[in-house]
Structure formats: C-alpha cells, structure tokens
Coordinates of C-alpha atoms in Angstrom, one line a residue:
Chain A
M44 CA 91.2 121.9 35.1
T45 CA 94.1 119.9 36.7
F46 CA 94.2 119.2 40.1
R47 CA 98.0 120.3 41.8
P48 CA 100.1 117.3 43.1
P49 CA 99.1 116.0 46.9
H50 CA 102.1 117.8 48.8
E51 CA 104.2 116.3 51.0
M52 CA 103.0 116.1 54.1
H53 CA 99.2 115.0 52.7
Q54 CA 101.1 111.6 51.4
K55 CA 102.9 111.5 54.1
R56 CA 99.6 111.4 56.1
F57 CA 98.0 108.8 54.3
S58 CA 98.7 106.1 55.7
R59 CA 97.8 107.4 59.0
N60 CA 94.1 109.0 58.0
L61 CA 93.6 105.9 56.6
G62 CA 93.7 103.5 59.3
L63 CA 92.7 106.2 61.5
G64 CA 89.0 106.2 59.5
L65 CA 88.9 102.7 59.6
V66 CA 89.5 101.8 63.4
L67 CA 86.5 104.7 63.7
A68 CA 83.7 103.2 60.9
A69 CA 85.0 99.4 62.9
F70 CA 84.1 101.5 66.0
V71 CA 80.6 102.6 64.8
A72 CA 79.3 99.2 63.3
L73 CA 81.1 98.0 66.6
V74 CA 77.7 100.7 68.6
F75 CA 75.2 99.3 65.7
A76 CA 76.4 96.2 67.1
L77 CA 76.5 95.8 70.2
T78 CA 72.5 98.0 69.7
V79 CA 71.1 95.8 67.7
V80 CA 71.8 94.0 70.4
K81 CA 70.7 95.5 73.3
V82 CA 67.1 96.1 71.0
T83 CA 67.0 92.3 70.6
Q84 CA 67.7 91.2 74.2
G85 CA 65.3 93.0 75.0
D86 CA 67.8 95.7 77.6
V87 CA 65.1 98.5 79.2
M88 CA 66.5 101.9 79.3
H89 CA 66.8 103.7 83.0
K90 CA 68.1 105.1 85.0
D91 CA 71.3 103.3 87.0
D92 CA 68.6 104.5 90.4
G93 CA 70.8 100.7 92.6
K94 CA 67.2 99.8 92.3
P95 CA 66.3 96.5 89.0
A96 CA 65.5 97.1 85.5
V97 CA 61.7 96.8 85.2
Q98 CA 61.1 93.9 83.1
L99 CA 59.7 94.1 79.9
E100 CA 57.9 90.6 79.1
S101 CA 55.4 91.4 82.5
G102 CA 53.7 88.5 81.3
T103 CA 53.4 86.4 84.3
Chain B
M205 CA 115.4 102.3 58.2
A206 CA 117.0 105.3 59.2
D207 CA 114.1 108.3 59.0
T208 CA 115.7 112.1 58.7
N209 CA 113.2 113.7 58.9
L210 CA 113.3 113.0 62.5
L211 CA 116.8 115.7 62.9
D212 CA 114.8 118.0 61.7
G213 CA 111.4 117.5 63.3
T214 CA 109.1 117.1 59.9
H215 CA 108.6 113.4 61.6
E216 CA 104.6 112.8 61.0
P217 CA 103.7 109.6 63.4
Q218 CA 102.7 107.5 61.4
F219 CA 99.6 104.5 62.4
G220 CA 101.7 102.2 63.1
D221 CA 103.7 103.7 66.1
F222 CA 100.2 104.9 67.3
V223 CA 100.0 100.8 67.0
E224 CA 103.2 100.7 69.2
L225 CA 102.2 102.7 71.9
L226 CA 99.7 100.9 72.9
K227 CA 101.9 97.5 74.0
P228 CA 100.3 94.8 71.5
R229 CA 103.2 92.5 73.2
V230 CA 101.2 93.0 76.8
M231 CA 98.1 93.1 74.6
S232 CA 98.0 89.7 73.8
L233 CA 98.5 88.9 77.9
V234 CA 95.3 91.3 78.5
V235 CA 93.1 89.9 75.7
F236 CA 93.6 85.8 76.7
T237 CA 93.1 86.5 80.6
A238 CA 90.3 88.7 80.1
M239 CA 88.9 85.4 77.6
V240 CA 89.3 83.4 80.3
G241 CA 88.2 85.3 82.8
L242 CA 85.1 86.2 80.8
L243 CA 84.2 82.4 79.2
V244 CA 84.5 80.3 82.1
A245 CA 81.9 83.0 84.0
P246 CA 78.7 81.4 84.8
T247 CA 76.4 83.9 82.9
G248 CA 77.0 83.7 79.0
L249 CA 76.9 87.0 76.8
H250 CA 75.8 87.4 73.3
P251 CA 79.8 87.1 71.0
V252 CA 79.0 90.4 70.6
V253 CA 78.4 92.1 74.5
A254 CA 81.4 89.2 75.1
F255 CA 83.4 90.3 71.8
S256 CA 83.5 94.2 72.7
A257 CA 83.8 93.7 76.6
I258 CA 87.7 92.3 75.4
L259 CA 88.6 94.6 72.5
F260 CA 87.3 97.3 75.2
I261 CA 89.3 96.0 78.1
A262 CA 92.7 95.3 76.0
L263 CA 92.6 98.9 74.8
G264 CA 91.9 100.1 78.3
G265 CA 95.5 97.9 79.3
G266 CA 96.4 99.5 75.7
A267 CA 96.3 103.4 77.0
S268 CA 97.7 102.2 79.8
G269 CA 100.9 101.7 77.7
A270 CA 100.6 105.1 75.9
L271 CA 99.8 106.9 79.7
N272 CA 102.8 104.6 80.7
M273 CA 105.2 104.9 77.9
W274 CA 104.4 108.8 77.7
W275 CA 105.6 109.4 81.9
D276 CA 109.0 106.8 81.8
A277 CA 110.0 108.1 78.2
D278 CA 113.0 109.7 80.2
I279 CA 113.7 106.5 81.1
D280 CA 113.5 103.9 77.8
A281 CA 115.9 107.0 76.2
K282 CA 118.6 106.2 79.0
M283 CA 118.0 101.7 79.0
R284 CA 118.4 99.6 75.0
R285 CA 115.9 97.6 75.1
T286 CA 113.7 100.2 75.8
S287 CA 115.2 103.6 73.7
S288 CA 113.6 102.5 70.2
R289 CA 110.2 102.8 71.4
P290 CA 108.4 104.4 69.6
I291 CA 109.4 108.4 71.7
P292 CA 112.8 108.3 73.3
S293 CA 113.0 107.2 69.1
G294 CA 111.6 110.7 67.7
R295 CA 108.9 109.0 66.1
V296 CA 106.1 110.7 68.8
T297 CA 106.0 114.0 71.2
E298 CA 105.1 113.1 74.6
G299 CA 101.9 115.4 74.2
E300 CA 100.8 113.3 71.3
A301 CA 101.1 109.3 74.2
L302 CA 99.4 111.5 76.8
G303 CA 97.2 112.2 74.3
L304 CA 96.4 108.9 72.7
G305 CA 97.2 107.3 76.4
I306 CA 93.9 109.8 78.3
A307 CA 91.4 109.9 74.7
L308 CA 91.2 106.3 74.7
S309 CA 91.7 105.3 78.5
G310 CA 87.7 106.6 78.6
I311 CA 86.9 105.6 75.7
S312 CA 87.8 102.2 76.3
V313 CA 86.6 103.0 80.3
V314 CA 83.3 104.1 79.3
M315 CA 82.9 102.1 76.3
L316 CA 83.3 98.4 78.7
G317 CA 81.0 99.9 81.6
L318 CA 78.1 101.2 78.6
A319 CA 78.5 97.1 76.7
T320 CA 78.5 96.1 79.8
N321 CA 78.2 96.6 83.1
V322 CA 79.7 99.6 85.6
L323 CA 80.9 97.4 88.0
S324 CA 83.8 95.8 85.7
G325 CA 84.4 99.1 83.5
A326 CA 84.7 101.0 86.8
L327 CA 87.1 98.4 87.5
L328 CA 88.9 99.1 84.3
A329 CA 89.3 102.7 85.4
V330 CA 91.2 101.5 88.7
T331 CA 93.6 99.0 86.3
I332 CA 95.0 101.9 84.4
F333 CA 94.7 104.3 87.6
F334 CA 96.6 102.0 89.1
Y335 CA 99.2 100.8 86.6
V336 CA 99.9 104.7 86.0
V337 CA 100.0 106.2 88.7
I338 CA 100.5 104.3 91.7
Y339 CA 102.9 102.3 89.7
S340 CA 104.4 104.4 86.8
V341 CA 103.8 107.1 88.3
W342 CA 104.5 107.0 92.0
L343 CA 106.4 103.6 92.9
K344 CA 108.2 102.3 90.3
R345 CA 111.7 104.8 90.7
I346 CA 112.1 104.2 94.8
T347 CA 111.2 100.7 95.9
P348 CA 112.9 97.6 94.2
Q349 CA 109.4 95.6 94.8
N350 CA 107.9 97.9 91.5
I351 CA 107.1 94.2 89.6
V352 CA 104.7 93.0 92.9
I353 CA 103.0 96.5 92.0
G354 CA 103.3 96.9 88.3
G355 CA 102.0 92.9 88.6
A356 CA 99.3 93.6 90.2
A357 CA 97.8 96.1 87.2
G358 CA 98.1 92.8 84.3
A359 CA 96.6 90.7 86.9
F360 CA 93.1 93.0 87.3
P361 CA 92.1 91.5 83.3
P362 CA 90.5 88.4 83.9
M363 CA 88.8 90.2 86.9
I364 CA 87.7 92.5 85.1
G365 CA 86.3 89.6 82.4
W366 CA 84.4 87.7 85.0
A367 CA 82.9 91.0 86.2
A368 CA 81.6 92.4 82.4
A369 CA 79.7 88.5 82.6
T370 CA 78.2 88.4 86.4
G371 CA 78.5 92.2 86.9
H372 CA 79.3 90.8 90.3
V373 CA 83.2 90.2 91.7
G374 CA 83.6 86.0 93.3
I375 CA 86.4 84.3 94.7
E376 CA 86.7 82.8 91.9
A377 CA 87.8 86.7 90.0
I378 CA 90.2 87.2 93.4
L379 CA 91.9 83.3 92.6
M380 CA 92.6 84.6 89.0
F381 CA 94.0 87.7 90.0
M382 CA 96.0 86.9 92.8
L383 CA 97.0 83.9 90.0
V384 CA 98.4 86.6 87.7
F385 CA 100.2 88.8 90.4
M386 CA 101.9 85.7 92.3
W387 CA 103.0 84.0 89.6
T388 CA 104.6 87.4 87.6
P389 CA 107.4 88.6 90.6
P390 CA 109.1 84.9 90.3
H391 CA 108.9 85.1 86.0
F392 CA 109.9 88.9 86.3
W393 CA 113.2 88.3 88.6
A394 CA 114.3 84.6 86.5
L395 CA 114.8 87.5 83.9
A396 CA 116.0 89.4 85.6
L397 CA 118.8 87.4 86.8
F398 CA 119.5 86.4 83.3
M399 CA 118.9 89.6 81.1
K400 CA 122.2 92.3 81.0
S401 CA 120.2 94.9 82.6
D402 CA 120.4 98.8 82.7
Y403 CA 118.1 99.0 84.8
A404 CA 120.5 100.8 87.4
D405 CA 121.9 103.8 84.8
A406 CA 118.2 104.7 84.8
G407 CA 117.8 105.1 88.3
V408 CA 115.5 102.6 88.7
P409 CA 115.5 99.8 91.4
M410 CA 115.4 96.4 90.3
L411 CA 116.2 93.2 92.9
T412 CA 118.8 92.7 91.3
E413 CA 120.9 95.7 91.8
T414 CA 119.8 97.5 95.9
H415 CA 119.3 93.9 97.1
G416 CA 122.0 91.3 95.5
R417 CA 121.6 88.1 93.4
K418 CA 121.3 86.0 96.1
A419 CA 118.4 87.9 97.5
T420 CA 116.3 87.6 94.4
R421 CA 116.7 83.9 93.9
A422 CA 115.1 83.6 97.9
H423 CA 112.9 85.7 96.3
I424 CA 111.9 84.6 93.6
W425 CA 111.9 81.2 95.4
W426 CA 109.2 82.7 98.3
Y427 CA 107.0 84.0 96.0
T428 CA 106.8 81.0 93.7
V429 CA 105.8 78.9 96.9
A430 CA 102.9 82.0 97.6
L431 CA 101.9 81.5 94.5
A432 CA 100.6 77.0 94.5
P433 CA 98.1 77.8 96.9
F434 CA 96.4 79.9 95.1
A435 CA 96.8 78.1 92.0
I436 CA 95.9 74.3 93.0
G437 CA 92.7 76.5 95.3
A438 CA 90.7 77.4 92.0
G439 CA 90.4 74.7 91.4
F440 CA 88.3 73.7 94.3
T441 CA 85.6 77.1 93.2
T442 CA 83.5 76.6 90.2
I443 CA 85.9 76.9 87.4
G444 CA 88.1 74.4 88.3
G445 CA 88.1 70.7 87.8
P446 CA 89.2 67.2 87.7
T447 CA 91.5 67.7 84.6
Y448 CA 92.1 71.5 86.3
M449 CA 93.7 70.0 89.6
V450 CA 95.6 67.2 87.4
V451 CA 97.7 70.2 85.2
A452 CA 97.8 72.8 88.5
V453 CA 99.4 70.1 90.5
I454 CA 101.7 69.2 88.5
L455 CA 102.8 72.1 86.0
N456 CA 103.5 74.0 90.9
I457 CA 105.5 70.6 91.7
K458 CA 107.7 71.3 88.3
F459 CA 107.3 75.9 89.0
L460 CA 108.6 74.8 92.5
L461 CA 111.6 72.6 91.6
G462 CA 112.6 75.2 89.1
A463 CA 112.2 77.9 91.7
W464 CA 113.8 75.5 94.1
H465 CA 117.5 75.0 91.9
I466 CA 117.3 78.6 91.1
W467 CA 117.3 79.9 94.9
H468 CA 120.1 76.7 95.2
R469 CA 122.2 78.1 92.2
D470 CA 124.9 81.4 92.6
E471 CA 126.4 83.5 90.3
V472 CA 129.1 81.5 89.8
M473 CA 126.9 78.3 88.5
A474 CA 124.5 80.4 86.7
E475 CA 127.9 82.0 84.5
A476 CA 129.1 78.4 84.7
D477 CA 126.1 77.2 82.7
K478 CA 125.1 80.2 81.0
Y479 CA 121.8 81.0 83.1
K480 CA 120.5 77.9 82.1
T481 CA 118.9 77.1 84.5
E482 CA 117.3 80.2 84.9
K483 CA 116.5 80.8 81.1
A484 CA 114.6 77.4 81.2
F485 CA 112.4 78.5 84.1
F486 CA 111.1 82.0 83.0
R487 CA 109.9 79.8 79.6
F488 CA 108.7 77.5 81.9
S489 CA 107.1 80.7 83.7
L490 CA 104.9 81.7 80.4
L491 CA 103.9 77.9 80.2
Y492 CA 102.7 77.6 83.2
L493 CA 100.6 80.5 82.8
F494 CA 98.7 79.7 79.5
V495 CA 98.6 76.6 80.2
L496 CA 96.5 76.8 83.9
F497 CA 94.2 79.9 82.5
G498 CA 94.1 77.3 79.1
A499 CA 92.8 74.2 81.9
F500 CA 90.5 76.7 83.4
L501 CA 88.2 77.1 80.0
L502 CA 88.8 72.9 79.0
E503 CA 86.5 72.8 82.5
A504 CA 84.2 75.0 80.9
A505 CA 84.5 72.9 77.4
L506 CA 83.8 70.2 79.2
K507 CA 81.3 71.8 81.3
S508 CA 78.5 72.4 78.4
F509 CA 79.1 68.5 77.2
G510 CA 78.3 67.7 80.8
L511 CA 82.7 67.1 81.4
G512 CA 84.0 69.7 84.1
G513 CA 84.4 70.6 87.5
W514 CA 83.2 69.3 90.4

C-alpha cells in the first residue's frame, strides 16, 4: 500500500496548522501552570459575590 | 516575493500573516508599559500569573489591532505605508481578520479576568472597545483630534498591569495612563510633520492637513507643556523617588525645549534642514517614554534593596 502524496492545499496549510498547533499546546500548558499556581496558593473557589473569599487556613 | 495565487484567490494565508494582523510592533510598547505597571505595583504576583497577565494584555492589544485592520482595510489600501498590510495585499480576507479579532478579544479578556481579577479583565475589554469602536469606527475619520483619542487606548496597558496586580486603580495607575495619553499627540504629530503622508487621499482628517502645519506645531508645544506635570507628578507617588525625579526633570526639560523649537520654526526653516528638529524630537519622544517607564522600574528594583522611593 502506498500513500498518496499530500494535496498541494495541505502542503500550503502545513506551516499555519503547525503554528496553530504549537500555540494551542502552549495555551494548554499555560492554563495548566496557572491552575497549579492558583491551587497551591490556596485560592478558594467561590462565586464572585463581592464578598471577600473565605480563608481556608482558619488556624488563628 | 510575488505570489501569483493572490490573483486567482487560492492563496492560503500563512501563520505569519495572522501574526501581522496583531500589529507586533505596537504590541511591544503594550508589553513594556503593561509590564512596568504590573511590576511597580505594591502587591507582587506569582511569576506565572504575572507572565499570563502581560501575555493576555498583549493579546488583547493584538486583537484590537486585527479589528482595526478589518475596519480600516479600505483606507489602508489607499495609503502607501499600509497598503502591504495583510488585508489590502490580499493575503487575509476581511472575514478572517474580524473572526481572529473577535475570538482573541474574548479569549484575552476572559483569561486575564480569570488569571488575575475581574477589574483588569473589564479594563482590557474597555481598551479594545475604545480602540475599535470609539477610535477606529467612530472618531478616526471625522475629527483631526483622532490621534489624541487613539492615544487613550494606548495608555490603558500600564493601568491594566497595575489593576492586575492590585485589584484596583490608584493614583499611580492614573498618572501612568496620563503619561502615555499626553505623550502620544506630540509624538505622532512630530512624525506627521516630516513624513509625507497620504492621509488626505484616504479621507482621514490629520491635524497637519485640516489645521495646517503651523497649528500642528503649536499643538505639539501645548501638549508637551500639559504632559510635564503628569510626568513630574508621578514622581511624588509611591512609584516615584529621587532617581525617577532627576530623570523626569531632565527628560521633561529636554522634551519641552524640543517642542519649543518646533513651535518657533516654520516650514521654510524645516525644509532647509530637512526637518532635523522634528526628526530629533520624534526620536527623543521614544526615548522619553522608554526611559521614564524604565525609571519607574528602577525605583521598584531599588526598593527591593531597601533603597528607592521617598
């Protein structure tokens, strides 16, 4: 079985698709990094009701 | 390189064409001023959050650039300087630019809001709305004060950076905004004096065309006078300090002198030395903004060593 050579259109689109793929991968990595930072900093998930967030560390 | 595919409509836009829609050169100023606004704020952000904030502010700026190119494609095609932009040159369709601009606007505003706080996200949304709707769509083509109005959009990034770090807008953020806002008109009008532009052909009212060059020279002087108090005033706030003050006084005296000379010249004198003063003033204006914001940053850096500030 032989593969057909890629259509000219796909060749033209390759660099754009590669670029977009890399951007999306970077975006996923960034959101993941943000999540790790937010969670380890102890940000409390709460609705934005204008009231201050409840602190998890209530040791005092 | 000529691309024959442009003519038969089968051209595939490349990744770089979309990057060009985001106006990378304008973005560099946005990144720099937003970064300073964020770093000089009293509350520090985690490096990943700070990086994300600056990235999404820049992306929002890029989105408004794409939307501006979508709306202004007709005038861009008529002017030599802009005729090679992605839409007039046929590399990207108007619909693609509109789609990219809207998508990136949404992503950047929501992500900035999530990464930092709602206020900074809202300010970024206001910036994009201001640049695209108020400036590009509404006022750019009807008033010679368009440069002043457009300058406001460019002045938001340091304020957004500050808001991203602190969650509010203080006097420091307002002064940084005013600094860029008041700086933009003299900067661009100096350029308009020595650049032979074809704005008139495109139907964009530029001050040099509507009110003449003499009036433009006066405008440069008066805006530079109005700029100085904001630059000096910022030195008395928490982001200023002795180092900034020395730098600001020297820069403002030099900038005022340049504007004074421009005001007291006429076109005959300018033609005689090929707009030497105007060109020097324009180059200095870039240095002026860069060094002033650099001095804010220096004060913040000195503070971490127990120096700097008042």
